[in-house]
Amino acid sequence: SSHVWLTIVAAELAAFALSSPAPGTARPPVPAAMFQCRMCAENPFLQLFGGGPQVKDKEAQRKKLSKTQAKKPAPSRRNEADFCPRSEEELERLVREWEQYAHPRAREFFATPEVLREVLMQLAKGIDRNDDPVLGPEKKDVYWYGDVTKEDLQAAIRMVKPGETEESVTYVNRVLAFIFATDESFEQLMKLPKEPFRMDCGDQLCVNLAHISVQV
């Protein structure tokens, strides 16, 4: 399948539950090798997002593309007037739900649980109260109502990536994939260019995790 599936496999969830520490005890350290791509020994976050200099190089290369080379995304079907934000209570509830399904790689590479929660909160704030890109229906388009990039109109957030000290713009579908994608899908996605992932539904302002394509 060309879709990115959630890590909701019963065996994985059971393994995660069994690995949870008892109250008052610390979780044992997880071997770093578990979160490294089988094809390399690099930080998987850097593999998916790239370091600062690499991102700048990519942006410079993109700006050099001619108009015939640069392919603009199709117009989005999103209607900003339809956006209905979640209340603070609803946001907190959604973030707590998402935290249960966050892949261990996300827990490992965000400095603290609070940092991961901040990123999840940013994501939740950009999505309509009736939609859920992680746990919602697979076939439904989930539109992004937060920031978008100026040049190519891609869903984006500002965040401090692990290992960096300054905020930078990051594509929403790449953040979602890093936090929630299965190992198999994640390895496929790391082979793609460090650009926003193509959405199978054809709408780049849709951020439904199930719509992310592993094809170039």
PDB file of C-alpha atoms in Angstrom:
ATOM      1  CA  SER A   1       0.000   0.000   0.000  1.00  0.00           C
ATOM      2  CA  SER A   2       1.179   3.514  -0.756  1.00  0.00           C
ATOM      3  CA  HIS A   3      -0.350   4.987   2.359  1.00  0.00           C
ATOM      4  CA  VAL A   4       1.187   5.803   5.689  1.00  0.00           C
ATOM      5  CA  TRP A   5      -0.583   3.727   8.330  1.00  0.00           C
ATOM      6  CA  LEU A   6      -0.739   4.502  12.028  1.00  0.00           C
ATOM      7  CA  THR A   7       1.097   2.521  14.639  1.00  0.00           C
ATOM      8  CA  ILE A   8      -2.125   1.104  16.015  1.00  0.00           C
ATOM      9  CA  VAL A   9      -1.240  -2.540  15.458  1.00  0.00           C
ATOM     10  CA  ALA A  10      -2.397  -4.460  18.491  1.00  0.00           C
ATOM     11  CA  ALA A  11       0.951  -6.127  19.010  1.00  0.00           C
ATOM     12  CA  GLU A  12       2.773  -2.807  18.988  1.00  0.00           C
ATOM     13  CA  LEU A  13       0.335  -1.242  21.415  1.00  0.00           C
ATOM     14  CA  ALA A  14       0.603  -4.225  23.709  1.00  0.00           C
ATOM     15  CA  ALA A  15       4.374  -4.045  23.605  1.00  0.00           C
ATOM     16  CA  PHE A  16       4.230  -0.342  24.404  1.00  0.00           C
ATOM     17  CA  ALA A  17       1.877  -0.940  27.318  1.00  0.00           C
ATOM     18  CA  LEU A  18       4.100  -3.676  28.714  1.00  0.00           C
ATOM     19  CA  SER A  19       7.093  -1.379  28.468  1.00  0.00           C
ATOM     20  CA  SER A  20       5.394   1.378  30.458  1.00  0.00           C
ATOM     21  CA  PRO A  21       7.040   1.854  33.856  1.00  0.00           C
ATOM     22  CA  ALA A  22       5.200   1.373  37.093  1.00  0.00           C
ATOM     23  CA  PRO A  23       4.249   4.552  38.970  1.00  0.00           C
ATOM     24  CA  GLY A  24       7.294   6.166  40.526  1.00  0.00           C
ATOM     25  CA  THR A  25       9.777   4.264  38.360  1.00  0.00           C
ATOM     26  CA  ALA A  26      11.755   5.442  35.380  1.00  0.00           C
ATOM     27  CA  ARG A  27      11.400   3.966  31.925  1.00  0.00           C
ATOM     28  CA  PRO A  28      14.538   1.974  31.030  1.00  0.00           C
ATOM     29  CA  PRO A  29      16.690   3.588  28.343  1.00  0.00           C
ATOM     30  CA  VAL A  30      15.758   2.532  24.818  1.00  0.00           C
ATOM     31  CA  PRO A  31      18.634   1.481  22.561  1.00  0.00           C
ATOM     32  CA  ALA A  32      19.261   4.200  19.989  1.00  0.00           C
ATOM     33  CA  ALA A  33      19.614   1.545  17.291  1.00  0.00           C
ATOM     34  CA  MET A  34      15.881   0.866  17.527  1.00  0.00           C
ATOM     35  CA  PHE A  35      15.153   4.242  16.019  1.00  0.00           C
ATOM     36  CA  GLN A  36      17.838   4.234  13.354  1.00  0.00           C
ATOM     37  CA  CYS A  37      17.079   3.474   9.748  1.00  0.00           C
ATOM     38  CA  ARG A  38      18.226   0.040   8.657  1.00  0.00           C
ATOM     39  CA  MET A  39      20.006   1.645   5.718  1.00  0.00           C
ATOM     40  CA  CYS A  40      22.106   4.107   7.677  1.00  0.00           C
ATOM     41  CA  ALA A  41      23.210   5.156  11.139  1.00  0.00           C
ATOM     42  CA  GLU A  42      21.930   8.742  11.103  1.00  0.00           C
ATOM     43  CA  ASN A  43      19.449  10.418  13.379  1.00  0.00           C
ATOM     44  CA  PRO A  44      16.037   9.571  11.846  1.00  0.00           C
ATOM     45  CA  PHE A  45      14.751  13.086  12.510  1.00  0.00           C
ATOM     46  CA  LEU A  46      17.591  14.525  10.450  1.00  0.00           C
ATOM     47  CA  GLN A  47      16.976  11.878   7.815  1.00  0.00           C
ATOM     48  CA  LEU A  48      13.376  13.007   7.418  1.00  0.00           C
ATOM     49  CA  PHE A  49      13.810  16.759   7.878  1.00  0.00           C
ATOM     50  CA  GLY A  50      17.475  17.431   7.208  1.00  0.00           C
ATOM     51  CA  GLY A  51      19.756  19.691   9.220  1.00  0.00           C
ATOM     52  CA  GLY A  52      19.694  23.466   8.967  1.00  0.00           C
ATOM     53  CA  PRO A  53      22.338  23.811   6.223  1.00  0.00           C
ATOM     54  CA  GLN A  54      20.806  21.005   4.183  1.00  0.00           C
ATOM     55  CA  VAL A  55      17.391  22.620   4.319  1.00  0.00           C
ATOM     56  CA  LYS A  56      18.833  25.945   3.212  1.00  0.00           C
ATOM     57  CA  ASP A  57      20.593  24.237   0.309  1.00  0.00           C
ATOM     58  CA  LYS A  58      17.351  22.618  -0.735  1.00  0.00           C
ATOM     59  CA  GLU A  59      15.543  25.938  -0.579  1.00  0.00           C
ATOM     60  CA  ALA A  60      18.263  27.586  -2.632  1.00  0.00           C
ATOM     61  CA  GLN A  61      18.032  24.845  -5.229  1.00  0.00           C
ATOM     62  CA  ARG A  62      14.262  25.165  -5.348  1.00  0.00           C
ATOM     63  CA  LYS A  63      14.469  28.908  -5.981  1.00  0.00           C
ATOM     64  CA  LYS A  64      16.756  28.256  -8.931  1.00  0.00           C
ATOM     65  CA  LEU A  65      14.160  26.095 -10.661  1.00  0.00           C
ATOM     66  CA  SER A  66      12.677  27.640 -13.782  1.00  0.00           C
ATOM     67  CA  LYS A  67       8.957  28.278 -13.969  1.00  0.00           C
ATOM     68  CA  THR A  68       8.572  25.301 -16.257  1.00  0.00           C
ATOM     69  CA  GLN A  69      10.348  23.053 -13.764  1.00  0.00           C
ATOM     70  CA  ALA A  70       8.581  24.271 -10.636  1.00  0.00           C
ATOM     71  CA  LYS A  71       5.232  22.522 -10.378  1.00  0.00           C
ATOM     72  CA  LYS A  72       2.698  24.369  -8.288  1.00  0.00           C
ATOM     73  CA  PRO A  73       0.183  22.305  -6.326  1.00  0.00           C
ATOM     74  CA  ALA A  74      -3.418  22.179  -7.509  1.00  0.00           C
ATOM     75  CA  PRO A  75      -5.765  24.669  -5.820  1.00  0.00           C
ATOM     76  CA  SER A  76      -7.016  23.439  -2.467  1.00  0.00           C
ATOM     77  CA  ARG A  77     -10.665  22.607  -1.877  1.00  0.00           C
ATOM     78  CA  ARG A  78     -10.372  24.071   1.620  1.00  0.00           C
ATOM     79  CA  ASN A  79     -12.767  26.874   2.556  1.00  0.00           C
ATOM     80  CA  GLU A  80     -11.339  29.004   5.373  1.00  0.00           C
ATOM     81  CA  ALA A  81     -14.847  30.158   6.308  1.00  0.00           C
ATOM     82  CA  ASP A  82     -15.662  26.580   7.329  1.00  0.00           C
ATOM     83  CA  PHE A  83     -13.036  26.507  10.084  1.00  0.00           C
ATOM     84  CA  CYS A  84     -14.370  25.880  13.576  1.00  0.00           C
ATOM     85  CA  PRO A  85     -11.545  25.758  16.152  1.00  0.00           C
ATOM     86  CA  ARG A  86     -11.476  23.484  19.181  1.00  0.00           C
ATOM     87  CA  SER A  87     -11.889  24.866  22.673  1.00  0.00           C
ATOM     88  CA  GLU A  88      -8.936  24.674  25.082  1.00  0.00           C
ATOM     89  CA  GLU A  89     -10.525  21.673  26.766  1.00  0.00           C
ATOM     90  CA  GLU A  90     -11.021  19.924  23.409  1.00  0.00           C
ATOM     91  CA  LEU A  91      -7.433  20.654  22.408  1.00  0.00           C
ATOM     92  CA  GLU A  92      -6.094  19.162  25.634  1.00  0.00           C
ATOM     93  CA  ARG A  93      -8.244  16.063  25.187  1.00  0.00           C
ATOM     94  CA  LEU A  94      -7.096  15.543  21.589  1.00  0.00           C
ATOM     95  CA  VAL A  95      -3.418  15.986  22.464  1.00  0.00           C
ATOM     96  CA  ARG A  96      -3.740  13.413  25.252  1.00  0.00           C
ATOM     97  CA  GLU A  97      -5.261  10.960  22.764  1.00  0.00           C
ATOM     98  CA  TRP A  98      -2.524  11.581  20.199  1.00  0.00           C
ATOM     99  CA  GLU A  99       0.196  11.113  22.797  1.00  0.00           C
ATOM    100  CA  GLN A 100      -0.899   7.498  23.224  1.00  0.00           C
ATOM    101  CA  TYR A 101      -0.181   6.794  19.561  1.00  0.00           C
ATOM    102  CA  ALA A 102       3.067   8.760  19.198  1.00  0.00           C
ATOM    103  CA  HIS A 103       5.816   6.480  17.910  1.00  0.00           C
ATOM    104  CA  PRO A 104       8.742   5.874  20.308  1.00  0.00           C
ATOM    105  CA  ARG A 105      11.024   7.706  17.849  1.00  0.00           C
ATOM    106  CA  ALA A 106       9.156  10.922  18.665  1.00  0.00           C
ATOM    107  CA  ARG A 107       9.442  10.357  22.407  1.00  0.00           C
ATOM    108  CA  GLU A 108      13.151   9.682  21.971  1.00  0.00           C
ATOM    109  CA  PHE A 109      14.057  12.675  19.827  1.00  0.00           C
ATOM    110  CA  PHE A 110      11.974  15.474  21.331  1.00  0.00           C
ATOM    111  CA  ALA A 111      13.892  16.779  24.319  1.00  0.00           C
ATOM    112  CA  THR A 112      11.038  16.395  26.820  1.00  0.00           C
ATOM    113  CA  PRO A 113       7.407  15.201  26.815  1.00  0.00           C
ATOM    114  CA  GLU A 114       6.421  18.855  27.129  1.00  0.00           C
ATOM    115  CA  VAL A 115       8.158  19.729  23.851  1.00  0.00           C
ATOM    116  CA  LEU A 116       6.292  16.937  22.073  1.00  0.00           C
ATOM    117  CA  ARG A 117       3.033  18.163  23.609  1.00  0.00           C
ATOM    118  CA  GLU A 118       3.704  21.689  22.353  1.00  0.00           C
ATOM    119  CA  VAL A 119       4.141  20.403  18.798  1.00  0.00           C
ATOM    120  CA  LEU A 120       0.986  18.284  19.043  1.00  0.00           C
ATOM    121  CA  MET A 121      -0.903  21.301  20.391  1.00  0.00           C
ATOM    122  CA  GLN A 122       0.224  23.395  17.407  1.00  0.00           C
ATOM    123  CA  LEU A 123      -1.031  20.718  15.070  1.00  0.00           C
ATOM    124  CA  ALA A 124      -4.367  20.420  16.875  1.00  0.00           C
ATOM    125  CA  LYS A 125      -4.948  24.184  16.727  1.00  0.00           C
ATOM    126  CA  GLY A 126      -4.683  24.175  12.927  1.00  0.00           C
ATOM    127  CA  ILE A 127      -7.402  21.560  12.406  1.00  0.00           C
ATOM    128  CA  ASP A 128     -11.198  21.873  12.510  1.00  0.00           C
ATOM    129  CA  ARG A 129     -12.878  20.596  15.682  1.00  0.00           C
ATOM    130  CA  ASN A 130     -14.735  17.951  13.672  1.00  0.00           C
ATOM    131  CA  ASP A 131     -11.599  16.535  12.035  1.00  0.00           C
ATOM    132  CA  ASP A 132      -8.704  14.363  13.167  1.00  0.00           C
ATOM    133  CA  PRO A 133      -5.761  13.619  10.827  1.00  0.00           C
ATOM    134  CA  VAL A 134      -4.451  10.856  13.090  1.00  0.00           C
ATOM    135  CA  LEU A 135      -7.428   8.918  14.445  1.00  0.00           C
ATOM    136  CA  GLY A 136     -10.201  10.070  12.096  1.00  0.00           C
ATOM    137  CA  PRO A 137     -11.652   8.362   8.998  1.00  0.00           C
ATOM    138  CA  GLU A 138      -9.030   7.412   6.427  1.00  0.00           C
ATOM    139  CA  LYS A 139     -10.979   8.600   3.382  1.00  0.00           C
ATOM    140  CA  LYS A 140     -11.962  12.048   4.696  1.00  0.00           C
ATOM    141  CA  ASP A 141      -9.904  15.093   3.723  1.00  0.00           C
ATOM    142  CA  VAL A 142      -8.626  16.891   6.830  1.00  0.00           C
ATOM    143  CA  TYR A 143      -7.851  20.492   5.929  1.00  0.00           C
ATOM    144  CA  TRP A 144      -5.154  22.592   7.557  1.00  0.00           C
ATOM    145  CA  TYR A 145      -6.199  26.070   8.735  1.00  0.00           C
ATOM    146  CA  GLY A 146      -2.875  27.146  10.239  1.00  0.00           C
ATOM    147  CA  ASP A 147       0.123  28.726   8.540  1.00  0.00           C
ATOM    148  CA  VAL A 148       0.951  27.960   4.918  1.00  0.00           C
ATOM    149  CA  THR A 149       4.137  28.635   2.972  1.00  0.00           C
ATOM    150  CA  LYS A 150       3.968  31.659   0.665  1.00  0.00           C
ATOM    151  CA  GLU A 151       5.518  30.197  -2.465  1.00  0.00           C
ATOM    152  CA  ASP A 152       3.950  26.766  -2.759  1.00  0.00           C
ATOM    153  CA  LEU A 153       1.007  26.970  -0.306  1.00  0.00           C
ATOM    154  CA  GLN A 154       1.972  24.003   1.854  1.00  0.00           C
ATOM    155  CA  ALA A 155       0.708  23.378   5.393  1.00  0.00           C
ATOM    156  CA  ALA A 156       3.449  24.442   7.816  1.00  0.00           C
ATOM    157  CA  ILE A 157       4.259  25.120  11.458  1.00  0.00           C
ATOM    158  CA  ARG A 158       7.133  26.817  13.236  1.00  0.00           C
ATOM    159  CA  MET A 159       9.058  24.636  15.670  1.00  0.00           C
ATOM    160  CA  VAL A 160      12.504  24.058  17.113  1.00  0.00           C
ATOM    161  CA  LYS A 161      13.720  20.779  15.673  1.00  0.00           C
ATOM    162  CA  PRO A 162      15.612  18.371  17.935  1.00  0.00           C
ATOM    163  CA  GLY A 163      19.287  19.249  17.957  1.00  0.00           C
ATOM    164  CA  GLU A 164      18.647  22.871  16.941  1.00  0.00           C
ATOM    165  CA  THR A 165      18.205  26.061  18.944  1.00  0.00           C
ATOM    166  CA  GLU A 166      16.287  28.289  16.525  1.00  0.00           C
ATOM    167  CA  GLU A 167      12.747  28.027  15.250  1.00  0.00           C
ATOM    168  CA  SER A 168      12.269  27.037  11.627  1.00  0.00           C
ATOM    169  CA  VAL A 169       9.374  26.346   9.287  1.00  0.00           C
ATOM    170  CA  THR A 170       8.508  22.662   8.931  1.00  0.00           C
ATOM    171  CA  TYR A 171       5.906  20.994   6.745  1.00  0.00           C
ATOM    172  CA  VAL A 172       2.960  19.609   8.706  1.00  0.00           C
ATOM    173  CA  ASN A 173       2.733  16.314   6.830  1.00  0.00           C
ATOM    174  CA  ARG A 174       6.407  15.601   7.569  1.00  0.00           C
ATOM    175  CA  VAL A 175       5.891  16.292  11.280  1.00  0.00           C
ATOM    176  CA  LEU A 176       2.856  14.011  11.394  1.00  0.00           C
ATOM    177  CA  ALA A 177       4.776  11.246   9.635  1.00  0.00           C
ATOM    178  CA  PHE A 178       7.707  11.556  12.023  1.00  0.00           C
ATOM    179  CA  ILE A 179       5.482  11.323  15.075  1.00  0.00           C
ATOM    180  CA  PHE A 180       2.967   8.683  13.960  1.00  0.00           C
ATOM    181  CA  ALA A 181       4.164   6.664  10.940  1.00  0.00           C
ATOM    182  CA  THR A 182       5.014   2.978  11.269  1.00  0.00           C
ATOM    183  CA  ASP A 183       8.643   1.926  10.939  1.00  0.00           C
ATOM    184  CA  GLU A 184       8.049   0.450   7.484  1.00  0.00           C
ATOM    185  CA  SER A 185       6.372   3.587   6.133  1.00  0.00           C
ATOM    186  CA  PHE A 186       8.923   5.820   7.838  1.00  0.00           C
ATOM    187  CA  GLU A 187      11.806   4.072   6.088  1.00  0.00           C
ATOM    188  CA  GLN A 188      10.074   4.544   2.738  1.00  0.00           C
ATOM    189  CA  LEU A 189       9.433   8.219   3.445  1.00  0.00           C
ATOM    190  CA  MET A 190      13.075   8.834   4.369  1.00  0.00           C
ATOM    191  CA  LYS A 191      14.038   7.912   0.806  1.00  0.00           C
ATOM    192  CA  LEU A 192      11.977  10.800  -0.601  1.00  0.00           C
ATOM    193  CA  PRO A 193      13.261  14.372  -1.172  1.00  0.00           C
ATOM    194  CA  LYS A 194      13.116  16.623   1.909  1.00  0.00           C
ATOM    195  CA  GLU A 195      10.062  18.431   0.598  1.00  0.00           C
ATOM    196  CA  PRO A 196       6.380  18.297   1.558  1.00  0.00           C
ATOM    197  CA  PHE A 197       5.015  14.824   0.933  1.00  0.00           C
ATOM    198  CA  ARG A 198       2.554  14.377  -1.905  1.00  0.00           C
ATOM    199  CA  MET A 199      -0.997  13.753  -0.758  1.00  0.00           C
ATOM    200  CA  ASP A 200      -2.861  10.977  -2.543  1.00  0.00           C
ATOM    201  CA  CYS A 201      -6.092  12.987  -2.420  1.00  0.00           C
ATOM    202  CA  GLY A 202      -4.455  15.670  -4.579  1.00  0.00           C
ATOM    203  CA  ASP A 203      -4.944  18.455  -2.020  1.00  0.00           C
ATOM    204  CA  GLN A 204      -1.722  19.656  -0.383  1.00  0.00           C
ATOM    205  CA  LEU A 205      -3.654  21.443   2.378  1.00  0.00           C
ATOM    206  CA  CYS A 206      -5.112  18.118   3.465  1.00  0.00           C
ATOM    207  CA  VAL A 207      -3.081  16.688   6.358  1.00  0.00           C
ATOM    208  CA  ASN A 208      -4.820  13.341   6.855  1.00  0.00           C
ATOM    209  CA  LEU A 209      -2.026  10.942   7.794  1.00  0.00           C
ATOM    210  CA  ALA A 210      -3.640   8.184   5.718  1.00  0.00           C
ATOM    211  CA  HIS A 211      -3.407  10.356   2.582  1.00  0.00           C
ATOM    212  CA  ILE A 212       0.380  10.775   2.680  1.00  0.00           C
ATOM    213  CA  SER A 213       1.932   9.029  -0.303  1.00  0.00           C
ATOM    214  CA  VAL A 214       5.238   7.187  -0.187  1.00  0.00           C
ATOM    215  CA  GLN A 215       5.636   7.881  -3.915  1.00  0.00           C
ATOM    216  CA  VAL A 216       7.667  10.818  -5.267  1.00  0.00           C
TER     217      VAL A 216
END
